[in-house]
Coordinates of C-alpha atoms in Angstrom, one line a residue:
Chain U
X1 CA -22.8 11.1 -13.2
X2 CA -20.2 11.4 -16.0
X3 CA -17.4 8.1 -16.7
X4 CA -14.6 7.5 -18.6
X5 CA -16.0 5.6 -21.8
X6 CA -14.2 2.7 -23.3
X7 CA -14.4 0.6 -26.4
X8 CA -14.3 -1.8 -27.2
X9 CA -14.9 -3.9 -23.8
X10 CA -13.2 -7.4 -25.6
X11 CA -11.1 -8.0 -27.7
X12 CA -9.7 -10.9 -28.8
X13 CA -7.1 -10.9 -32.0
X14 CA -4.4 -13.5 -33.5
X15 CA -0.5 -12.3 -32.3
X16 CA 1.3 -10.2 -35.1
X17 CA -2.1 -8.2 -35.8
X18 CA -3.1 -4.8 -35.0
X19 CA -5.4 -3.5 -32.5
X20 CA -7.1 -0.2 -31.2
X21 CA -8.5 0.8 -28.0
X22 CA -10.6 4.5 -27.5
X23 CA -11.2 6.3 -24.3
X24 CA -13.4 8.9 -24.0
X25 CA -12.4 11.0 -20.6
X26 CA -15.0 12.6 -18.6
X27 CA -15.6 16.4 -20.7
X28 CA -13.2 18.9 -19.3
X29 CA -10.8 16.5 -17.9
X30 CA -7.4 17.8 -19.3
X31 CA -5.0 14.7 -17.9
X32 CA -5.7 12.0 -19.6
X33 CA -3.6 8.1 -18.8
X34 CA -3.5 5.0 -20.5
X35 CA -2.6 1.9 -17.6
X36 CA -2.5 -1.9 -18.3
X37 CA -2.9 -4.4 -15.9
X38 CA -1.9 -7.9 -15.7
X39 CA -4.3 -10.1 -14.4
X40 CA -3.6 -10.3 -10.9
X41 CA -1.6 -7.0 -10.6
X42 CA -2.5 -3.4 -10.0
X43 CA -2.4 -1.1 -12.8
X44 CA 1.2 0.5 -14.1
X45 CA 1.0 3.6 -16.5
X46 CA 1.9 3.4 -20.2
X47 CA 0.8 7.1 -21.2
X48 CA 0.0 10.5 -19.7
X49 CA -1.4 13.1 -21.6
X50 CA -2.0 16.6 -20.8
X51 CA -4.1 18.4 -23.4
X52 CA -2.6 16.9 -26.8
X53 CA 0.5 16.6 -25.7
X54 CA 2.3 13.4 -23.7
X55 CA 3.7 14.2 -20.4
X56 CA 5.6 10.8 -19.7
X57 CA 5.8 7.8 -21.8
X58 CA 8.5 6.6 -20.4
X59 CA 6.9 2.6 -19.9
X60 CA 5.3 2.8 -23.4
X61 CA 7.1 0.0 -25.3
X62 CA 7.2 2.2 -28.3
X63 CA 8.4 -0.3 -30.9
X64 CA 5.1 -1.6 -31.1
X65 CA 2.7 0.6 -28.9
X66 CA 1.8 4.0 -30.0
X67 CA -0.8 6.5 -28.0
X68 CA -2.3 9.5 -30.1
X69 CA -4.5 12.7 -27.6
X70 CA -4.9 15.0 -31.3
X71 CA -7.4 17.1 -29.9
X72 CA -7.0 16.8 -26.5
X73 CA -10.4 14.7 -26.2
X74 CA -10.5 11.1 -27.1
X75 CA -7.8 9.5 -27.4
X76 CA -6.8 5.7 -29.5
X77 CA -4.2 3.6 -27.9
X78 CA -2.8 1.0 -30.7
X79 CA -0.9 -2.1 -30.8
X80 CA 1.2 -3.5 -33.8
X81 CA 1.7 -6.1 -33.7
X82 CA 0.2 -8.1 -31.2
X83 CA 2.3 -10.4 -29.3
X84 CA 1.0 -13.1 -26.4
X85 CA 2.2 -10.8 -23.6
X86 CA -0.2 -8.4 -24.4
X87 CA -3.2 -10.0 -22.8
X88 CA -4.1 -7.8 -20.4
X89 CA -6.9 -5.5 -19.9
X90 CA -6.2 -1.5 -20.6
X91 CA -7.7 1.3 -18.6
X92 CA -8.0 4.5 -19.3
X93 CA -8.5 6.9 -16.5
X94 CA -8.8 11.2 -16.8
X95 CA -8.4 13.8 -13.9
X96 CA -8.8 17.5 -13.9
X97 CA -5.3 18.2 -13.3
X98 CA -6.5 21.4 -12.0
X99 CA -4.6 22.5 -8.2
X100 CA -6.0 20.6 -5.2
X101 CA -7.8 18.6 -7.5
X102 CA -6.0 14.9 -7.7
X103 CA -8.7 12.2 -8.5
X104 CA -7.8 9.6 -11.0
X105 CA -11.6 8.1 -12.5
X106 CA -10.8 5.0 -14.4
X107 CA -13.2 3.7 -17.0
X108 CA -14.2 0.0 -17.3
X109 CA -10.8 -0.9 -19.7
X110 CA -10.7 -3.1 -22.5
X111 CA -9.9 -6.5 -21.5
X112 CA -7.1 -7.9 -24.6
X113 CA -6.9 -11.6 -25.5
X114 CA -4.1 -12.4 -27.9
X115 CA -3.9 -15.7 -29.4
Chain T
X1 CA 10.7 5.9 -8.9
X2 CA 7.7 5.4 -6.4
X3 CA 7.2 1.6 -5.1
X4 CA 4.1 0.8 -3.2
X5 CA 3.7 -2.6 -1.2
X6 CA 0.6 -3.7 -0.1
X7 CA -0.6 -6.7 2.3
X8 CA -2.4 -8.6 2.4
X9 CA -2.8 -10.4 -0.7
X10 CA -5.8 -12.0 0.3
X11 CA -8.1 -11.4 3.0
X12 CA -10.9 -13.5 4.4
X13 CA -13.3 -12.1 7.3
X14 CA -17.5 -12.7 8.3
X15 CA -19.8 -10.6 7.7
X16 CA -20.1 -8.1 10.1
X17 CA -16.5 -7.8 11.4
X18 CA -13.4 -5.4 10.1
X19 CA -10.7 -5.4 7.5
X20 CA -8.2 -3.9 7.7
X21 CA -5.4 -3.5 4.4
X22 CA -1.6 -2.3 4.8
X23 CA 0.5 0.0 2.2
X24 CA 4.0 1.3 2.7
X25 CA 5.4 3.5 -0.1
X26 CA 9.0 4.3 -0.7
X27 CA 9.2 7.9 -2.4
X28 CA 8.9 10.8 0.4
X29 CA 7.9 13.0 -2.1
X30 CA 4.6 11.4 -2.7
X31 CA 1.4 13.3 -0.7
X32 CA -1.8 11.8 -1.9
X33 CA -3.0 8.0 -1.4
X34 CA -6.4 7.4 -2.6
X35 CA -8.1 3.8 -2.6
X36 CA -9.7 1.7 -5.3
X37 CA -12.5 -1.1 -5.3
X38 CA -12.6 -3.4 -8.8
X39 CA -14.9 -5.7 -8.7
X40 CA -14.5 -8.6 -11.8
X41 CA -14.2 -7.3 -15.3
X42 CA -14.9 -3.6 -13.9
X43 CA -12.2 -0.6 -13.6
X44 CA -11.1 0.4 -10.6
X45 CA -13.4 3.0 -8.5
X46 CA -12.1 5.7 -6.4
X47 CA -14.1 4.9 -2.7
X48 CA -11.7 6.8 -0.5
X49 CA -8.4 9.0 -0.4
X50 CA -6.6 11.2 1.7
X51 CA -4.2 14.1 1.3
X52 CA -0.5 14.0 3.4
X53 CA -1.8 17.1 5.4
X54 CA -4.6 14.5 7.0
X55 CA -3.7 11.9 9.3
X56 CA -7.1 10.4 9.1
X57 CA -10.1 10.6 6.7
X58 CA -13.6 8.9 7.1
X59 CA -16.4 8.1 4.7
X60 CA -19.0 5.8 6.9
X61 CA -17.9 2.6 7.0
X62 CA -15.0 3.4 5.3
X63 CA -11.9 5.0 6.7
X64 CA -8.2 5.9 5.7
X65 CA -5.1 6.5 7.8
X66 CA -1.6 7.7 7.1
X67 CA 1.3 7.9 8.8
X68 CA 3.7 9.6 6.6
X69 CA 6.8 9.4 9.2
X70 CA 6.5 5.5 8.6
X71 CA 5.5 5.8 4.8
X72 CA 2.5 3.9 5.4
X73 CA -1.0 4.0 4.8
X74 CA -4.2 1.7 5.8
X75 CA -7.6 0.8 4.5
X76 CA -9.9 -0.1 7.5
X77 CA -13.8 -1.2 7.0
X78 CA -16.5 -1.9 9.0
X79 CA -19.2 -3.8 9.5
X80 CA -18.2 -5.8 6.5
X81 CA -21.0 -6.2 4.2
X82 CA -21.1 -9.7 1.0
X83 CA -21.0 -6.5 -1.4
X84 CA -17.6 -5.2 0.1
X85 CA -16.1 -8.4 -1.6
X86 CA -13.7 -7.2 -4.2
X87 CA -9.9 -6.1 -4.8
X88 CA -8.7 -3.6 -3.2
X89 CA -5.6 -1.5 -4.7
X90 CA -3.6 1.4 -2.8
X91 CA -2.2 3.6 -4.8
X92 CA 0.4 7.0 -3.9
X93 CA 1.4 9.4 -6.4
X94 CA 3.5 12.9 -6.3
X95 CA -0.1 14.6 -5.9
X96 CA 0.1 17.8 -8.2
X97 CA -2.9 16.1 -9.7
X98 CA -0.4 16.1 -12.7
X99 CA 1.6 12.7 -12.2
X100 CA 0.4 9.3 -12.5
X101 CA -0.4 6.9 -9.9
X102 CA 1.7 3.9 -9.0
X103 CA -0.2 1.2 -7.6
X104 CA -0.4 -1.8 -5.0
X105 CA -0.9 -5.3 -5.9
X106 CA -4.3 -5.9 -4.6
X107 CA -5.9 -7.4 -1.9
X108 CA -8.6 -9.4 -2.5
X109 CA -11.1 -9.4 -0.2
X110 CA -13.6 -12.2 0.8
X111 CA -16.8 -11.7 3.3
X112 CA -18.5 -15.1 4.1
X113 CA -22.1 -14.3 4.4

């Protein structure tokens, strides 16, 4: 059965450093989203991708966060710099996109420790 | 934007009996309402969902209603099983298969052996 793939699974980095999170949707999904989620909380969307291009960052905090989709594959999510309220874990999830086709398959996230 | 509440927070039953999980959403415009089960340190998984042309969806044990006059959806399993212990997250989204999902907050849910 094909899954979202996600690396790396930890990650645990000093605040006012960088950090980098790949997703790898399932092959032929063109939507692709980045979500983070609070421990505690369900997940809220920082980037949507279709193809290359991003459909709605709207919730990125874009001072700091940046989401790159260049060949409309994989795709990196990077923070820079870290900051305390980052702890969180990030999920990636893909979708078809295609008419009457609407699932959302979420891979097993990246779970972020800043310290 | 779309707001989803969900209750409850926590949910405790025996093995063997129901469960039953409550989400009201606030944008009229949304028409799909699928389910996920995260069990610790895992992603969400996609167990059930159900389109706004369906009033009710069933997957064995498992089954989804919505009432889309009230804005409200439900989560309903049964014969609970120590395995169905997890969180449980509603979700609703505008349902082109294009838009995001906005989420619940989670129930987390408990069967006692």
């Amino acid at each position: 059965e094909a899954e979202v793939a996600q690396s790396p699974r930890y990650k645990i980095t000093e605040k006012s450093q960088a950090v980098a999170f790949w997703c790898d949707p399932i092959s032929g999904h063109a939507t692709l989203y980045w979500y983070r989620q609070i421990l505690g909380q369900g997940p809220e969307l920082l980037v949507q991708f279709q193809d290359e291009s991003v459909v709605d960052d709207s919730q990125l905090p874009k001072d700091r966060f940046s989401a790159e989709r260049l060949k409309g594959v994989d795709s990196t999510l990077k923070i820079q710099p870290a900051e305390l309220g980052d702890s969180a874990m990030y999920l990636c999830a893909s979708s078809l996109a295609i008419s009457g086709t609407y699932e959302q398959y979420f891979g097993p996230g990246t779970r972020l420790t800043v310290t | 934007g779309e707001n989803v509440e969900q209750h409850p927070s926590t949910l405790s039953v025996q093995e063997g009996d129901s469960a039953v999980i409550k989400c009201t959403y606030s944008d009229s415009a949304s028409n799909y309402f699928p389910w996920y089960k995260q069990e610790l340190g895992k992603g969400p998984q996609l167990i059930i969902d159900i389109r706004s042309n369906v009033g009710e969806k069933k997957d064995q044990r498992i089954a989804v209603t919505l009432n889309k006059t009230a804005k409200h959806f439900s989560l309903h399993i049964t014969e609970t099983q120590p395995e169905d212990s997890a969180v449980y997250f509603c979700a609703a989204s505008e349902g082109t298969g294009r838009r995001a999902l906005t989420f619940g907050s989670g129930t987390r849910l408990q069967v006692q052996p």
